[in-house]
XYZ file of C-alpha atoms in Angstrom:
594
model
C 71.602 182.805 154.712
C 74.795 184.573 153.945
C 75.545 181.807 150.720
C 71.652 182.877 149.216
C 72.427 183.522 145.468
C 70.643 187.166 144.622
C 67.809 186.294 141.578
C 69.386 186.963 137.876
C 68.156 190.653 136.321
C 64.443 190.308 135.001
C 64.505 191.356 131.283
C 62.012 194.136 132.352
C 63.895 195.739 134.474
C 66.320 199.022 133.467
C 69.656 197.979 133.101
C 72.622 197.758 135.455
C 73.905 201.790 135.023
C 70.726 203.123 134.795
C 69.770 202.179 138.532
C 73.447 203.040 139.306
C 72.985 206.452 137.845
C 69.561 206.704 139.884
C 71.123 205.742 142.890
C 74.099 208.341 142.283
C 71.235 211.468 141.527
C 69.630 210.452 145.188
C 73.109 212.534 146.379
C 76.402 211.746 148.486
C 75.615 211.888 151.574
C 73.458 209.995 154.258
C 72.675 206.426 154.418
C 69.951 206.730 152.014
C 73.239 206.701 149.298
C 74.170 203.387 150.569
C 70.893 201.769 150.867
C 70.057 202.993 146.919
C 73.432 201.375 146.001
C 72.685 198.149 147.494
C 68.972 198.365 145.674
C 70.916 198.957 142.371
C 72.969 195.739 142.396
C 70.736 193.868 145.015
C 68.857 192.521 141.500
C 71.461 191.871 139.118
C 74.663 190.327 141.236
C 75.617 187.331 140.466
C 77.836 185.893 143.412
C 77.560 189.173 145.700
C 77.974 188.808 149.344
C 81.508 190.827 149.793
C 79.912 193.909 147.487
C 76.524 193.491 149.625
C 78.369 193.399 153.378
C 80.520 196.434 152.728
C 77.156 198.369 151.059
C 74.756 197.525 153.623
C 77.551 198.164 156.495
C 76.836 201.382 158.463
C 79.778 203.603 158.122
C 80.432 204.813 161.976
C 80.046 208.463 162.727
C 83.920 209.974 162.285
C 82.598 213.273 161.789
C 79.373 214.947 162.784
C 76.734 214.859 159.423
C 76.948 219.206 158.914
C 81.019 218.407 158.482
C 81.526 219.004 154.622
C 83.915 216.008 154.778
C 81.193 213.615 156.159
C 79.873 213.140 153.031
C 83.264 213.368 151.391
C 84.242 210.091 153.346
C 80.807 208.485 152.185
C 81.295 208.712 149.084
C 84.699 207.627 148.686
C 84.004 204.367 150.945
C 81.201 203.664 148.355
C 83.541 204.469 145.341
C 85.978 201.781 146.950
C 83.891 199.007 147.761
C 82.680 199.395 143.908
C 85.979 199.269 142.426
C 87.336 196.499 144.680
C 83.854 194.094 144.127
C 82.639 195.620 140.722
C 82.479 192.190 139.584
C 79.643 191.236 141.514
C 77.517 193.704 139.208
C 78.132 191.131 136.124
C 77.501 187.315 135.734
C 80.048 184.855 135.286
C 78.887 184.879 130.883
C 79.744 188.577 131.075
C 82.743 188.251 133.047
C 84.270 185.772 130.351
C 83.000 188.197 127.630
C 84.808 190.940 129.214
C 87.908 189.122 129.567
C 88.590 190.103 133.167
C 90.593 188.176 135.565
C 88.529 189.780 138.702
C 91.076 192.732 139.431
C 89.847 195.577 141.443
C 89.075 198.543 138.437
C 91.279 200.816 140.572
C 94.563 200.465 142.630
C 94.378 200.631 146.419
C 97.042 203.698 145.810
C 93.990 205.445 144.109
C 92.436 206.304 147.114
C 95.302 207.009 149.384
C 95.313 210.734 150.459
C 98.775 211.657 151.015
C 98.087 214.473 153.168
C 96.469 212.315 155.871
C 99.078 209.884 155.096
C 101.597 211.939 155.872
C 99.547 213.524 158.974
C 99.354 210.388 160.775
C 103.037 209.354 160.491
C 103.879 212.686 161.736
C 101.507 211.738 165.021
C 103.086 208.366 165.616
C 106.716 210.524 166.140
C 105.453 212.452 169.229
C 106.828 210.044 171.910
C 104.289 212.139 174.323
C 101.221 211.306 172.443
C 102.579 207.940 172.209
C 103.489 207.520 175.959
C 100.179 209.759 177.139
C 97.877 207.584 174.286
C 96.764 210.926 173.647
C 96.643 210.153 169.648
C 93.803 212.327 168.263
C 90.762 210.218 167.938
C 90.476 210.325 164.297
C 93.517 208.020 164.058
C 92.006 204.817 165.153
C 88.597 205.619 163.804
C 89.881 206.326 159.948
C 92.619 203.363 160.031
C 89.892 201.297 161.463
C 86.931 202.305 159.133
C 88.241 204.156 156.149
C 91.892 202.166 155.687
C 92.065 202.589 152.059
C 93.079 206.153 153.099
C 96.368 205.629 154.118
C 99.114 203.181 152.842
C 100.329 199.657 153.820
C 103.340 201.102 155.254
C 101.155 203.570 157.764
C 98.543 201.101 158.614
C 101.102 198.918 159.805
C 102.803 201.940 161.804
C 99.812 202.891 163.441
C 99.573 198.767 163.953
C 103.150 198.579 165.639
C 102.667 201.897 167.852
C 99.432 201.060 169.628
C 98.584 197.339 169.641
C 102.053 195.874 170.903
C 102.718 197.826 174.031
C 104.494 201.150 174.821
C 107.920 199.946 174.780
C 107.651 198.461 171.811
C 106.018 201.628 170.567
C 109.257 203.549 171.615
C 111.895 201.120 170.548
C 110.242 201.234 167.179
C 110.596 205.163 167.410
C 114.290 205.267 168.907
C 115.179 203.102 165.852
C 113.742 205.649 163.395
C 115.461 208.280 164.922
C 118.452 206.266 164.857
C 117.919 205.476 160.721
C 117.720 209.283 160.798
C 114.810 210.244 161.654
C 115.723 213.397 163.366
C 118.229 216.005 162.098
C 120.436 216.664 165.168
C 122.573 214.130 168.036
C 121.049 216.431 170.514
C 117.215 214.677 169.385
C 118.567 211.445 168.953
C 120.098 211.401 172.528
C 116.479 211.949 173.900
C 115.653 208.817 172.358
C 117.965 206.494 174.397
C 116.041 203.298 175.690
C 117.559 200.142 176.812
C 116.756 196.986 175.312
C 113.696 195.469 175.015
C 113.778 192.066 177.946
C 114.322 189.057 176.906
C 112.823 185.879 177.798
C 115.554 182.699 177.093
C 113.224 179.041 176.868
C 115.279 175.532 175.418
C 113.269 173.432 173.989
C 114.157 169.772 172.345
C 114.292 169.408 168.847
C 112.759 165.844 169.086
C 109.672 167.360 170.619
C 109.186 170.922 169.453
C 105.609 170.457 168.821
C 105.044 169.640 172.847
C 107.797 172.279 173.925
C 106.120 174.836 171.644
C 102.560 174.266 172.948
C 104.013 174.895 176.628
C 105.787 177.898 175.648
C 103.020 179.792 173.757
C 101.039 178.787 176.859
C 103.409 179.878 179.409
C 104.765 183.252 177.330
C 102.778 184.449 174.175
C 101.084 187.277 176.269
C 104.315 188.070 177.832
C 105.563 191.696 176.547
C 109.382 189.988 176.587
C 110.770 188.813 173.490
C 111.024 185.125 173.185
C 114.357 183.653 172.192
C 114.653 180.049 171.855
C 117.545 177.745 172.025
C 118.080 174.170 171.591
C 119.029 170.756 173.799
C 122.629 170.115 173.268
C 123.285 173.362 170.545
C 125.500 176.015 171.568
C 123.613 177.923 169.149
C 121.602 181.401 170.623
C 119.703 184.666 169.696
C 117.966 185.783 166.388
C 119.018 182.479 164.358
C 117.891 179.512 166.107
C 114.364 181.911 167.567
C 113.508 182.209 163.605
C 114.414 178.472 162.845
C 111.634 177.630 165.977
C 108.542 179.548 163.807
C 109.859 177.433 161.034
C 110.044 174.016 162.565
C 106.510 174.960 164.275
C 104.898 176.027 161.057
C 105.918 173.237 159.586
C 104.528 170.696 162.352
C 101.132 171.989 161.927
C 100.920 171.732 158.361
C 101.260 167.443 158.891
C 98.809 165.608 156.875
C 98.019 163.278 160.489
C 96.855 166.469 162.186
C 93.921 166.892 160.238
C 93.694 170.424 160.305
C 93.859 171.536 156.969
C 91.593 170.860 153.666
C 93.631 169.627 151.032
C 94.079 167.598 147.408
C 95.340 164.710 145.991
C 99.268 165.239 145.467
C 100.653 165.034 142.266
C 103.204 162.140 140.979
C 106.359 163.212 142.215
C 108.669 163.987 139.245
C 111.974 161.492 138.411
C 114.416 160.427 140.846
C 111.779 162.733 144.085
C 110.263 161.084 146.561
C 106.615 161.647 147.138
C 105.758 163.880 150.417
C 103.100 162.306 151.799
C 103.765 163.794 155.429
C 102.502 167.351 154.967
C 99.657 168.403 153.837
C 99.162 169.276 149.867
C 97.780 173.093 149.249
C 98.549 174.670 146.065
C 95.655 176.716 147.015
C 97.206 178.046 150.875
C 95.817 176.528 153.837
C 91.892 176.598 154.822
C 90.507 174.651 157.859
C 89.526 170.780 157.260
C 85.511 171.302 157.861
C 83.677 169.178 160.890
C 80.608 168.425 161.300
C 79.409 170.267 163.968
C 76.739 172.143 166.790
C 76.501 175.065 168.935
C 79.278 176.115 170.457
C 82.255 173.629 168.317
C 80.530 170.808 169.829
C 81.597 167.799 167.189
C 84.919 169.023 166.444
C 87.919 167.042 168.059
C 88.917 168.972 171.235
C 92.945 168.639 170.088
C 91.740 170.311 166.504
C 90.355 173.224 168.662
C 93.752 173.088 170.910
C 95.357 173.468 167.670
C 93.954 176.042 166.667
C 94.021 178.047 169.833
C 97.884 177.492 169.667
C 98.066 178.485 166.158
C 96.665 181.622 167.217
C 98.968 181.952 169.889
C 101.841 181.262 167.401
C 101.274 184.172 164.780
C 100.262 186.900 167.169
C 103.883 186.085 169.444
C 105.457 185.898 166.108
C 104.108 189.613 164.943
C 104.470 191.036 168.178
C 108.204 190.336 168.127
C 108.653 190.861 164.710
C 109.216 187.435 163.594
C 107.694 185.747 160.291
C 105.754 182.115 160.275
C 106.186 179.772 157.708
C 101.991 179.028 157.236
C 100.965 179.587 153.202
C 97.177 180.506 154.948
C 95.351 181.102 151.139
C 93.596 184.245 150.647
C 90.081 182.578 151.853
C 91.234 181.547 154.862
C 92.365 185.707 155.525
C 88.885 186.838 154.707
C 87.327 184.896 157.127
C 89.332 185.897 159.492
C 88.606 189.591 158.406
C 85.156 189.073 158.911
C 84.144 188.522 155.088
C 81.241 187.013 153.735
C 82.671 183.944 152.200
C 80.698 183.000 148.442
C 81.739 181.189 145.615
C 84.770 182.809 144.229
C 85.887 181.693 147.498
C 85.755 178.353 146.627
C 86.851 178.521 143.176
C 90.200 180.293 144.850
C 90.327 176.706 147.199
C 89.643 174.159 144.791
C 89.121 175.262 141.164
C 87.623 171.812 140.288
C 85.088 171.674 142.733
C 84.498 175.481 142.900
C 83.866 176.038 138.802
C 81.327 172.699 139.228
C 79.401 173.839 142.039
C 79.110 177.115 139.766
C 77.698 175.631 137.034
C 75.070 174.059 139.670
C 74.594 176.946 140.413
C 73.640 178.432 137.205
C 71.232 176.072 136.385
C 69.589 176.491 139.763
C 69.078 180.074 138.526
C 68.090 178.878 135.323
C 65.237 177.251 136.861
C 64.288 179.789 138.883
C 64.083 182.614 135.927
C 61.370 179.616 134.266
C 59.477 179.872 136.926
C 59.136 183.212 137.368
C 58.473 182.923 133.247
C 55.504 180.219 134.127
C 57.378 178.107 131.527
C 56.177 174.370 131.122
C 57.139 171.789 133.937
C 58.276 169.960 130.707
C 60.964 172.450 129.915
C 62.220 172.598 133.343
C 62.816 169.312 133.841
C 64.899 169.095 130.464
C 67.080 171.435 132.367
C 70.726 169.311 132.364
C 74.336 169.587 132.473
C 76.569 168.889 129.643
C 73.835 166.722 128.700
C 73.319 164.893 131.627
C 69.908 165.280 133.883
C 70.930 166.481 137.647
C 69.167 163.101 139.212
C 71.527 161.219 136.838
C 74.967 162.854 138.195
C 74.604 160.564 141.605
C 74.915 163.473 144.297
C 73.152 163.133 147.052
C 72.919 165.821 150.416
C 76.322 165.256 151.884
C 79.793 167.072 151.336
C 81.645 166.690 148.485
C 84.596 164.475 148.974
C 83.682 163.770 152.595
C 80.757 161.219 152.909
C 80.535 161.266 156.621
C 79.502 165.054 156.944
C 75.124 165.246 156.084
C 74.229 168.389 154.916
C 70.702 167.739 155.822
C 69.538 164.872 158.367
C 69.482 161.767 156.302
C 71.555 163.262 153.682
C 73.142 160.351 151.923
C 69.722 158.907 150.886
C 68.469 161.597 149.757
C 69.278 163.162 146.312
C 69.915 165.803 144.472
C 67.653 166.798 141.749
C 66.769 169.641 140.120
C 63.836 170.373 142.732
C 66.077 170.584 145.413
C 69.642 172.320 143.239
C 69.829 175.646 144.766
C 69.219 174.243 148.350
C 72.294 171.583 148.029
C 74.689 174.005 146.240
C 73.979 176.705 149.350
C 74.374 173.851 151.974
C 77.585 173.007 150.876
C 79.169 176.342 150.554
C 77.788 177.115 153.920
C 79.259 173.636 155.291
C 82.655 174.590 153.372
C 83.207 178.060 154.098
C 81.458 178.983 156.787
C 79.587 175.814 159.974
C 81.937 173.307 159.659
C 85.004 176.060 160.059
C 82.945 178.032 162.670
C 84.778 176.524 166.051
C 88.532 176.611 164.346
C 88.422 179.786 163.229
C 86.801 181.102 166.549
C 89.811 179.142 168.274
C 91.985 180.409 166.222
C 91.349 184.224 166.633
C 90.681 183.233 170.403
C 94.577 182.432 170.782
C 95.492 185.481 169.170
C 93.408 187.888 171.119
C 95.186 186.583 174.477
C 98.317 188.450 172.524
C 96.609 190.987 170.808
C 93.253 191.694 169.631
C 92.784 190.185 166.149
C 89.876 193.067 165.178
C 93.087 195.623 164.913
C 94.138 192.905 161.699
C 90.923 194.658 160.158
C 92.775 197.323 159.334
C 94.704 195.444 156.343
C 93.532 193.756 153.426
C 94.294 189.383 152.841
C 97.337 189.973 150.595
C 98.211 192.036 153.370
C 97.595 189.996 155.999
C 100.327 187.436 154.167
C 102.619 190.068 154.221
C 102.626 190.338 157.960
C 102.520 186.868 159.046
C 104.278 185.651 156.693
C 106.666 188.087 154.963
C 107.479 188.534 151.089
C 108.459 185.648 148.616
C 110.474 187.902 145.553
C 112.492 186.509 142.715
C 115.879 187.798 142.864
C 117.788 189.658 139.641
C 121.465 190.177 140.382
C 121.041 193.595 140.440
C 118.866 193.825 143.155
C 121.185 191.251 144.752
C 123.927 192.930 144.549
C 123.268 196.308 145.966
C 120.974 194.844 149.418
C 124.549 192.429 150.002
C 127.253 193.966 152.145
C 130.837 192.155 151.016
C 133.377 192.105 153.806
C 136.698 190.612 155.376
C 138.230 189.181 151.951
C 135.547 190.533 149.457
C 134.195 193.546 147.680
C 131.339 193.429 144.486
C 134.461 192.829 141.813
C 135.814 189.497 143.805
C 135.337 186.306 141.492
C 133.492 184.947 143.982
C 130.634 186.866 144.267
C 130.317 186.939 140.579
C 129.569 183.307 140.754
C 127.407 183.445 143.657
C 125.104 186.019 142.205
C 124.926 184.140 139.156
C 123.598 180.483 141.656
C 121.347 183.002 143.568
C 119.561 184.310 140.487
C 119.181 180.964 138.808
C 118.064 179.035 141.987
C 114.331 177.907 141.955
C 111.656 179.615 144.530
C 112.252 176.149 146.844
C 116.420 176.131 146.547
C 115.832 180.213 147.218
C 113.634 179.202 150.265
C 116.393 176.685 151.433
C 119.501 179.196 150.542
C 117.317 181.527 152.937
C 116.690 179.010 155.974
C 120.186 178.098 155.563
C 121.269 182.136 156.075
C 118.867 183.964 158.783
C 117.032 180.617 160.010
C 113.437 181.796 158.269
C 112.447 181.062 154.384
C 110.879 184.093 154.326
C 112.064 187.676 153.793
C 110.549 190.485 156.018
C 108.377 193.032 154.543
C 110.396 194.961 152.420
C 112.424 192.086 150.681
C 115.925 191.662 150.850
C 116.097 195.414 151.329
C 114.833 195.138 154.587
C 116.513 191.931 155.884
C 118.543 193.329 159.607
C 121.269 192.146 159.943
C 122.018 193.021 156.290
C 123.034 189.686 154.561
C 126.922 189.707 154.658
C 129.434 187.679 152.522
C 132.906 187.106 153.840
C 135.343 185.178 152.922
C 135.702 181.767 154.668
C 139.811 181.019 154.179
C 141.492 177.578 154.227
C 143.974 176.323 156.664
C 147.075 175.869 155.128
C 147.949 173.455 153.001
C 144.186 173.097 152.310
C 142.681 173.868 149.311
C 139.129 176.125 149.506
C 137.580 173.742 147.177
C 137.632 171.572 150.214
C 135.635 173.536 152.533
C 131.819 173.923 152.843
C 129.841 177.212 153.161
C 129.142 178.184 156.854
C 126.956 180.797 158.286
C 126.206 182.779 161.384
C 122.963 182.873 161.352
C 122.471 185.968 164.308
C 124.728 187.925 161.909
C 123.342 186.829 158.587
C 127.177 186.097 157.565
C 127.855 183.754 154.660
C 131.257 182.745 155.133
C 131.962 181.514 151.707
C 135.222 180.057 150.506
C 137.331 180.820 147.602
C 135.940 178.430 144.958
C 137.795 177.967 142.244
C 134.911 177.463 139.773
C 131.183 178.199 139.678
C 130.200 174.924 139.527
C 132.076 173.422 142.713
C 130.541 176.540 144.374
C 127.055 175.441 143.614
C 127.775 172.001 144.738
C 129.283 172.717 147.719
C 126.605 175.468 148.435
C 123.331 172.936 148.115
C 125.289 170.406 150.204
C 125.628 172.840 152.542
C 122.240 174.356 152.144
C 120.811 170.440 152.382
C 122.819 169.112 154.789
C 123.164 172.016 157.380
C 119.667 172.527 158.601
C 118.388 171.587 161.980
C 121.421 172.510 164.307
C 123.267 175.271 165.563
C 126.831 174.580 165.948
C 130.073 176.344 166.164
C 131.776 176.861 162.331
C-alpha cells in the first residue's frame, strides 16, 4: 500500500543521526548506500512515501561502477533527495517545534554543476548533432535521471531540441543565432530556415468547446503550428490562437463538467456577483475522484474524453509554444510525475480535511505504539480526539464529502472506530489521491503522449511543470515595467502618458493584471521569463484623435499579433484608468479592426 504510515521511532532504538551516520560510514558508492539510507529513516518517518520512492529507486547505470564519478553521482542523488524530503525524517510535533514551513534545506541551484551546465548547452548548438541525433548519450541519461544537475533553463533546452521535432529543434537554434548567438553574418547566414508551416482552422465562438475537441483530434500530433481564427472576426495569427487556449481552459474548468475536486465558494464581496459557473480551487485543480474498477471502468466515458482532450490541449499548447490558462495545484503535477502521493498532499488540496485526517492519523499511531507497549485495553480505548471518542465523531467507511463512493463494500454501515482508524484514514487517501483518479490521470497523460511523450516532463520538478504549461504570474514595479516596454509613434519613457499608465499597471490587482494582459497579447499569462520575455515586446503608441475630437473620448485599442497598446492622450490619470478597464472589460471575446 503506497498510503501505509511507517511505525513511530521505538524509544529503544538509537536516534535519527546516529543510524544516518551508520548508514553514511557503510561508504558512497553501490546500492548498499541507498538501501542503508532507506533502513535509517524507514523507522522514524512520519508521512514518508516521496523520501522512500526516490531512496529505494535504483539509480540507472550512467557510468560503469570502476568510473570515479559513479559514486560521485550516487552520492549527490542521495544528498538531494535528503534535502528536498528531509522532513519526512521528523513528525509533524517536531516539525511545529522547529518552526519549518517544509522548504527543501538546500536550493535546487545547490546542486547545479555549471560545468555540465554549460557542456550541454554547448551540445544543443551543433545543428549536426542535432540533425544526425547524434547527442552524446550522457545527455538524455543525466537530464533524465540526475536533473538537479543542470538548470531550469537547460532542462527545458534539451526539452525543446529533442522532444518537439527537428525543425522545431532548428528554428529554436536559428533564433539564437539570430539574438546573437554567433559572432559573425557569415554563421548566422548558415542558419537560414524558412518558417515553420502553418495550419489555419475557424472555429465558432458559440461552440469552442465542440470545435476544440475536433481540432485537437484532427491536429494536436500534427508538427504544423495551429493558428485559430474566428466565425465572422477578421481577426488572425498570434492574438486570437492565444485567446483559443484561454477560452478552452476556461471551458474545462465549468463546475457542470465534473472534472475537478473543489470547495464551497466564499460570499462574494459587496456589489460582485457570485461565480457559481466555474469551478472553486484556491488549492489548483486535482481530478474529482470516481468510484471505480480495472481498467477506468465506473468513471463516465465523457470524464475520460475529457481528459484525453485535456491532454491533447497542453502538449499542442507546449509544442507550439503557447501557455494554457489551467491553475493544475502542485498535487495534481506530482502525480503526473510519477510521485507517491501521502498526506501533505492532501493538506496542500484541502487544508481542512487534510490537517483532520492527520490528526486521525496520529492517534492511529498512538494506538499502535500501546500495543506494541502491551498497555491496558482500558487505556486504548480512552484514546479520543479533542475529547471526543472516535465511535462518537459519526464517520463511517465512505469518502469524505461524497457519500456515494464506499471505501469498503458496505461502507456506510459500517463505522469507524478506533479498531479500525488506521485502515479508514489509508482508504481514503488512497481513494483521494491515488483509485478514484487512476483512469483520468491515465487519460490524461494518454492524450499527451499522442503529441509527445509525457515521461520527458520527468525531467522538471511541479513548480516547474506550472511554469511550462502555464507560464509566470509576477507582480509588476514600475521599474521593471518600464524598461521590458518599448514606447513608439507619439511616445518615449518621459511622455505624461506613460507616467500615468505605469502608475494603473503597478497598482492593478493580480485579476485586473490578468485582464490588462488578455486584453494585450490574448493570454493572462506571461511566458517564462516574465514580461522580459513577452515577443512581440509589449509596445505603447499613441492612439490620436480625429479632429475636432478630444482623446478623452477615445478608448484604448490593441493589436493583439503586435502586442501594441494604442493608447490615447488622456488628459488625467484617472479618465485613463476608466477608460482603460472599460476597455479591458468590455473588449474581450472578438477580434475586430481598431
Amino acid at each position: 500500500n503506497p498510503y501505509r504510515m511507517a511505525p513511530p521511532a521505538e524509544s529503544s532504538e538509537p536516534d535519527v543521526n546516529s543510524r544516518v551516520d551508520a548508514a553514511a560510514s557503510e561508504g558512497v558508492s553501490g546500492r548498499s548506500t541507498v538501501e542503508a539510507a532507506v533502513r535509517a529513516v524507514s523507522t522514524r518517518a512520519h508521512d514518508a512515501p516521496p523520501l522512500l520512492c526516490t531512496l529505494g529507486r535504483q539509480l540507472p547505470t550512467i557510468l560503469p561502477s570502476t568510473d570515479p564519478a559513479s559514486s560521485v553521482l550516487r552520492l549527490l542523488w542521495l544528498l538531494q533527495a535528503l534535502a528536498v524530503h528531509w522532513t519526512c525524517l521528523f513528525s509533524a510535533t517536531e516539525l511545529a517545534e522547529l518552526g519549518t514551513n517544509g522548504d527543501a534545506a538546500l536550493p535546487p541551484s545547490a546542486f547545479v554543476n555549471r560545468k555540465l551546465n554549460a557542456k550541454l548547452l554547448r551540445q544543443l548548438q551543433d545543428p549536426l548533432a542535432l540533425c544526425s541525433r547524434s547527442l552524446p548519450s550522457w545527455c538524455s541519461a543525466l537530464t533524465a535521471e540526475c536533473t538537479f544537475l543542470f538548470n531550469f533553463d537547460a532542462r527545458r533546452l534539451f526539452l525543446h531540441s529533442t522532444a518537439f521535432g527537428l525543425s522545431r529543434a532548428l528554428q529554436r537554434l536559428q533564433q539564437h543565432s539570430q539574438e546573437g548567438g554567433t559572432s559573425s553574418s557569415s554563421e548566422r547566414s548558415e542558419f537560414r530556415l524558412g518558417r515553420l508551416p502553418r495550419q489555419k482552422v475557424r472555429i465558432s465562438r458559440s461552440r469552442v468547446m465542440d470545435s476544440a475537441f475536433k481540432v485537437m483530434e484532427l491536429y494536436a500530433s500534427h508538427k504544423a503550428l495551429l493558428e485559430v481564427e474566428y466565425f465572422g472576426e477578421v481577426g488572425t495569427g498570434l492574438g486570437p490562437t492565444l485567446e483559443f487556449y484561454t477560452l478552452v481552459s476556461l471551458e474545462l474548468c465549468r463546475s457542470e463538467l465534473g472534472l475537478w475536486l473543489s470547495e464551497e465558494r466564499p460570499p462574494p464581496a459587496d456589489g460582485e456577483a457570485a461565480d457559481t459557473s466555474h469551478v472553486h480551487t484556491p488549492y489548483g485543480l486535482f481530478p474529482r475522484p470516481v468510484a471505480q474498477k480495472a481498467g477506468g471502468v465506473g468513471v463516465p466515458a465523457r470524464t475520460l474524453s475529457l481528459f484525453t482532450f485535456m491532454g491533447r490541449f497542453v502538449a499542442k499548447a507546449m509544442l507550439d509554444n503557447r501557455l494554457v490558462d489551467l491553475p493544475f495545484s502542485t498535487p495534481f503535477y506530482r502525480h503526473l510525475l510519477g510521485h507517491e502521493l501521502g498526506l501533505a498532499d492532501l493538506q496542500a488540496l484541502s487544508p481542512q480535511l487534510g490537517s483532520s485526517l492527520r490528526q486521525l492519523h496520529e492517534l492511529a499511531l498512538e494506538r499502535r505504539r500501546l500495543l506494541r507497549a502491551n498497555a491496558p485495553a482500558a487505556q486504548i480505548d480512552s484514546l479520543s480526539l479533542q475529547g471526543c471518542a472516535v465511535g462518537d465523531l459519526g464517520l463511517d467507511f465512505t469518502l469524505p464529502g461524497y457519500p456515494d463512493i464506499e471505501l469498503v463494500p458496505g461502507g456506510a454501515d459500517v463505522g469507524v472506530t478506533i479498531d479500525n482508524l488506521s485502515e479508514y484514514v489509508q482508504l481514503v487517501l488512497q481513494m483521494l489521491l491515488l483509485d478514484g483518479v487512476r483512469a483520468q490521470m491515465e487519460a490524461f497523460v494518454g492524450g499527451f503522449s499522442e503529441v509527445f511523450g509525457a515521461e520527458r516532463l520527468r525531467a522538471f520538478a511541479a513548480d516547474e511543470l506550472d511554469l511550462l504549461f502555464n507560464g509566470m504570474r509576477e507582480r509588476w514595479d514600475r521599474e521593471t515595467v518600464i524598461e521590458q516596454l518599448k514606447f513608439d509613434h507619439g511616445y518615449t519613457r518621459a511622455s505624461q502618458a506613460v507616467s500615468f499608465l505605469l502608475d494603473i499597471l503597478t497598482e492593478f490587482t493580480d485579476a485586473q493584471l490578468r485582464q490588462f494582459l488578455k486584453f494585450v497579447t490574448g493570454s493572462p499569462r506571461l511566458p517564462v521569463g516574465g514580461l522580459a520575455r513577452l515577443s512581440p515586446r509589449l509596445t505603447i503608441v499613441q492612439k490620436r484623435p480625429e479632429a475636432g475630437m478630444a482623446a478623452d473620448a477615445y478608448l484604448p485599442s490593441v493589436m493583439t499579433c503586435a502586442n501594441y497598446l494604442k493608447l490615447p492622450d488622456y488628459s488625467s490619470k484617472a479618465v485613463m484608468k476608466e477608460r482603460l478597464l472599460t476597455a479591458i472589460n468590455e473588449g474581450q471575446g472578438c477580434f475586430l479592426l481598431s
